[in-house]
Amino acid sequence: MRWLMILLLASCSNREVEELRTKVLEQSRAHEVACDLADRVGARPAGSEGDRRAVAWALARMQELGLSNVRAEMVKVTRWERGAEHAEIVSPVRQRLFVAGLGQSVAGTVEAEVVRVGSIEELQSLPDERVKGRIVFYDKPMERGPRALESYASAVDVRSAGAAAAAKKGAVASIIRSIGTGSGRFPHTGAQRTRDGIPPIPAAALAIPDAELLARLIAAGEEVRVKLSLESTLHGEAESANVIGELTGREKPDEIVLLGAHLDSWDLGTGAVDDGTGVGAALEIVRLLKAAPPRRTIRVVLFANEEHGLAGAFGYAKTHQAELMKHQAALELDLGTGRALDFRWHAGPTAEPVMHEIGEALEPLGITPAKQDPDAGGADLIPLGPAGVPKVDLLQDSTRYFDVHHTADDTCDKIEPDALAQLTSAATVVTFMLAETPELLERAPRAK
Amino acid sequence: MRWLMILLLASCSNREVEELRTKVLEQSRAHEVACDLADRVGARPAGSEGDRRAVAWALARMQELGLSNVRAEMVKVTRWERGAEHAEIVSPVRQRLFVAGLGQSVAGTVEAEVVRVGSIEELQSLPDERVKGRIVFYDKPMERGPRALESYASAVDVRSAGAAAAAKKGAVASIIRSIGTGSGRFPHTGAQRTRDGIPPIPAAALAIPDAELLARLIAAGEEVRVKLSLESTLHGEAESANVIGELTGREKPDEIVLLGAHLDSWDLGTGAVDDGTGVGAALEIVRLLKAAPPRRTIRVVLFANEEHGLAGAFGYAKTHQAELMKHQAALELDLGTGRALDFRWHAGPTAEPVMHEIGEALEPLGITPAKQDPDAGGADLIPLGPAGVPKVDLLQDSTRYFDVHHTADDTCDKIEPDALAQLTSAATVVTFMLAETPELLERAPRAK
């Protein structure tokens, strides 16, 4: 029976998929769409004026494409706004440090001796008196390369949880070597979590060259004092929205393949590769599939507020709870401009033949065969885990992505049009085949 | 006779030169010296507190090396200080622009429509009414590559003379696409000249991604308005100094090979590759030659104020006018961290066999044969031209140099230790052989 299904699928779609793959490679304008968002809207942190402009931009784009059920589904977000920021080494030398506050950092000015640690674990092994009254400097490098995402995942804890751990031991501020790659003198900002019951301290990221300067001075035996001043405003609750539009399925319009990206960006750059490229690719996929819509509905969801706590993703899962069992699968594009390297999926075991088939259709794009992986899926798909919505994922070459990720240098010129066209082609194949395959996929065994 | 000299030179020094070349490749610590200057002194624009610290640093370094006649020769400089700077597109979209005032720009705030030109010639071909009251945007890209210096030389006129040309036609400000390479979002500052009789206008450089954004909007037919605000202070006359030390010649101490670099830097970065690497290499060359000093004196001159008008270079030429005929030759290292690619020279024609010999000694380092070139010589050697002092030059691979040149990103981590060791080895060979060759070189035929 399973064997028969593979044959059927193969016989009816091989040529169609091949043509689609080539058409998207040749005709995708994801690059231009992403640059339009970056150039014309620019920075769009959740709840900001730029965010509102982005919602209007996305609605207009979807209307232009003639999608169905185009709408903005409102979600509440917390609006945090960066103010003037300054850091410098005041002793034993005077040097300006390039710095950016981490998301939702409290404001404050401190001057204190720096204590360097390589990890949260190392900090926790220190006696409290070594930390109390000092600035903790987390110096945990990540590795550059096509699969830098793995290194990011293992280094990012100092950004997300480092300040809270430092505050717990009595530190007056927390600074990190930016979680990023390359040598550009840009701090990489990012989200962080405070912990209940621990008064928060100013938390910031240093540009990599500045973190290395600090590390060199400390390695030379110097007692280094740093002054850090962060201004910021927590405006409280604001409105944002998931922007949604659909290409209605020709046979099973109530069954949905979710194709996601996030609309918000950090405030420092113009959000071209995080996540303008994902937005551009998603919109191009439905534009190019419109001539011959697949069996199921493809729903483009441009999530609000991915960067500051997934409010859009949680809002979507709540609003659409009742129809999640009709979600065939979900794919989010949120890894920048690089080529797709690997296809991975997470669903019930009987989904394997379909995923295998999709993997074979991706091979001509140089993508490694399909792999079952419970970690599959972008951040915005996390809230779909408990309902067992099957997830698919295209891991992209992120060699350059983390050079500009969450920095001022995330601008249109960083997009690589050919690589992005390959990604868009791959994502079209995945989306189309999931929308076309006869049966609903078995739900994923457990929540991610 | 010339043939005999070549043979003599070859017979007495081939092995010595070979040993020297290898010794420097293996033992040069130019990288560490340059980083020490960048890390411990940092930015050192002429006349600033950082400049004074740099002079003290250089004097201490030369004393430590045991050089002779270590001294600071005072020169007067004009001190210009950057203040707060801001630029943004205000219409048809709102986008922050990353900007830096050019050297000695006047302060001012203007908001006006932008008129884009590709060159000063194109500006001059426009009717005055197209320029009057507007902001001129010079969009003249340079090319990245090993010999980017040539492209720099042909593009830099819009930086040095663009604002004066725009002011003459009634523009209210001048902005340029940074004269630099790469895609990092850093403006590249640099020197500019005002013209007598034309009231100066604010002059600034945009980061390349921002200049490209502006160009895209204009190419799309938009009328773009920009707001530019520059603060700066012209402090007037201040003191700086050329820092000089010598390795006394063992036979002809009054004959001099000048080995130069410049001590000042721009204010935005820490001056690691402009010109920390030149300073580091020069100091390492005399350290490594000290065990067996050559026939003539090697005089290290760390020039003041190369960046803001060559005050140090002109001061040196004036102070040392009487002994310029005893300058065997001059070499300045001021092209960053890249490998030496080409050896070129400018002297009287009878110097050819010596230069040929030096070129042969450089070949094992992968350097192309010697070439007579009236453009040979760094900027600080220009004032030596009228006296006919022979000049030599090592053109370096500047593929990466112009990515960071005159930006905040000019920091220690950009130095490539192996390439810098090759350069230092090559410069040692050149310096040593010029100091060792029997005769004084024939003077260069005409002033550069």
Short mmCIF file of C-alpha atoms in Angstrom, two decimals, chain A residues 35 37-43 53 92-96 98 183-186 208-210 212-213 216-217 220 222 268-270 408-414, chain B residues 35 37-43 53 92-96 98 183-186 208-210 212-213 216-217 220 222 268-270 408-414:
data_model
loop_
_atom_site.label_atom_id
_atom_site.label_comp_id
_atom_site.label_asym_id
_atom_site.label_seq_id
_atom_site.Cartn_x
_atom_site.Cartn_y
_atom_site.Cartn_z
CA CYS A 35 15.03 44.45 -0.76
CA LEU A 37 10.85 45.49 2.39
CA ALA A 38 14.34 46.38 3.65
CA ASP A 39 14.65 49.57 1.60
CA ARG A 40 11.12 50.92 1.82
CA VAL A 41 10.16 49.85 5.33
CA GLY A 42 13.51 49.12 6.95
CA ALA A 43 13.82 48.32 10.65
CA ARG A 53 4.46 50.12 8.10
CA PRO A 92 44.31 50.52 31.94
CA VAL A 93 43.81 52.23 28.56
CA ARG A 94 40.99 54.32 27.19
CA GLN A 95 39.18 52.77 24.25
CA ARG A 96 35.67 53.14 22.97
CA PHE A 98 31.10 49.24 20.09
CA SER A 183 35.22 40.43 12.17
CA GLY A 184 32.96 43.37 11.34
CA ARG A 185 32.84 45.87 14.18
CA PHE A 186 29.11 45.52 14.72
CA ILE A 208 33.66 40.95 18.16
CA PRO A 209 36.80 43.12 17.62
CA ASP A 210 36.02 44.94 20.88
CA GLU A 212 38.77 40.47 21.46
CA LEU A 213 40.49 43.67 22.61
CA ARG A 216 43.70 40.50 25.00
CA LEU A 217 44.05 43.03 27.80
CA ALA A 220 47.95 40.19 29.47
CA GLU A 222 45.52 43.70 33.23
CA LEU A 268 19.75 48.06 14.14
CA GLY A 269 19.71 47.06 10.47
CA THR A 270 16.99 46.95 7.84
CA ALA A 408 23.24 47.19 11.60
CA ASP A 409 24.90 45.43 8.67
CA ASP A 410 21.78 43.40 7.80
CA THR A 411 21.00 45.33 4.60
CA CYS A 412 19.77 44.56 1.09
CA ASP A 413 23.24 44.31 -0.44
CA LYS A 414 23.94 41.20 1.70
CA CYS B 35 48.39 45.69 17.85
CA LEU B 37 49.80 50.63 19.29
CA ALA B 38 46.19 50.01 18.23
CA ASP B 39 45.11 48.45 21.53
CA ARG B 40 47.01 50.58 24.01
CA VAL B 41 46.92 53.96 22.24
CA GLY B 42 44.10 53.53 19.75
CA ALA B 43 42.81 56.41 17.65
CA ARG B 53 50.02 59.26 23.75
CA PRO B 92 10.08 59.07 0.03
CA VAL B 93 10.92 56.63 2.86
CA ARG B 94 12.54 57.13 6.23
CA GLN B 95 15.86 55.40 6.66
CA ARG B 96 18.85 56.16 8.82
CA PHE B 98 25.46 55.64 8.33
CA SER B 183 29.99 45.82 1.97
CA GLY B 184 30.52 46.60 5.65
CA ARG B 185 28.21 49.35 6.83
CA PHE B 186 31.01 51.71 7.83
CA ILE B 208 28.56 51.77 0.93
CA PRO B 209 25.26 49.94 1.72
CA ASP B 210 23.64 53.31 2.44
CA GLU B 212 23.62 51.90 -2.65
CA LEU B 213 20.20 52.34 -1.02
CA ARG B 216 18.46 52.38 -5.81
CA LEU B 217 15.78 54.85 -4.78
CA ALA B 220 13.63 53.95 -9.32
CA GLU B 222 12.19 58.79 -6.70
CA LEU B 268 37.06 56.31 13.87
CA GLY B 269 39.05 53.09 14.30
CA THR B 270 42.21 52.26 16.22
CA ALA B 408 35.84 52.24 12.65
CA ASP B 409 36.65 48.71 11.52
CA ASP B 410 40.40 49.37 11.32
CA THR B 411 41.26 47.26 14.37
CA CYS B 412 43.99 44.82 15.44
CA ASP B 413 42.08 41.70 14.39
CA LYS B 414 42.30 42.82 10.73
#
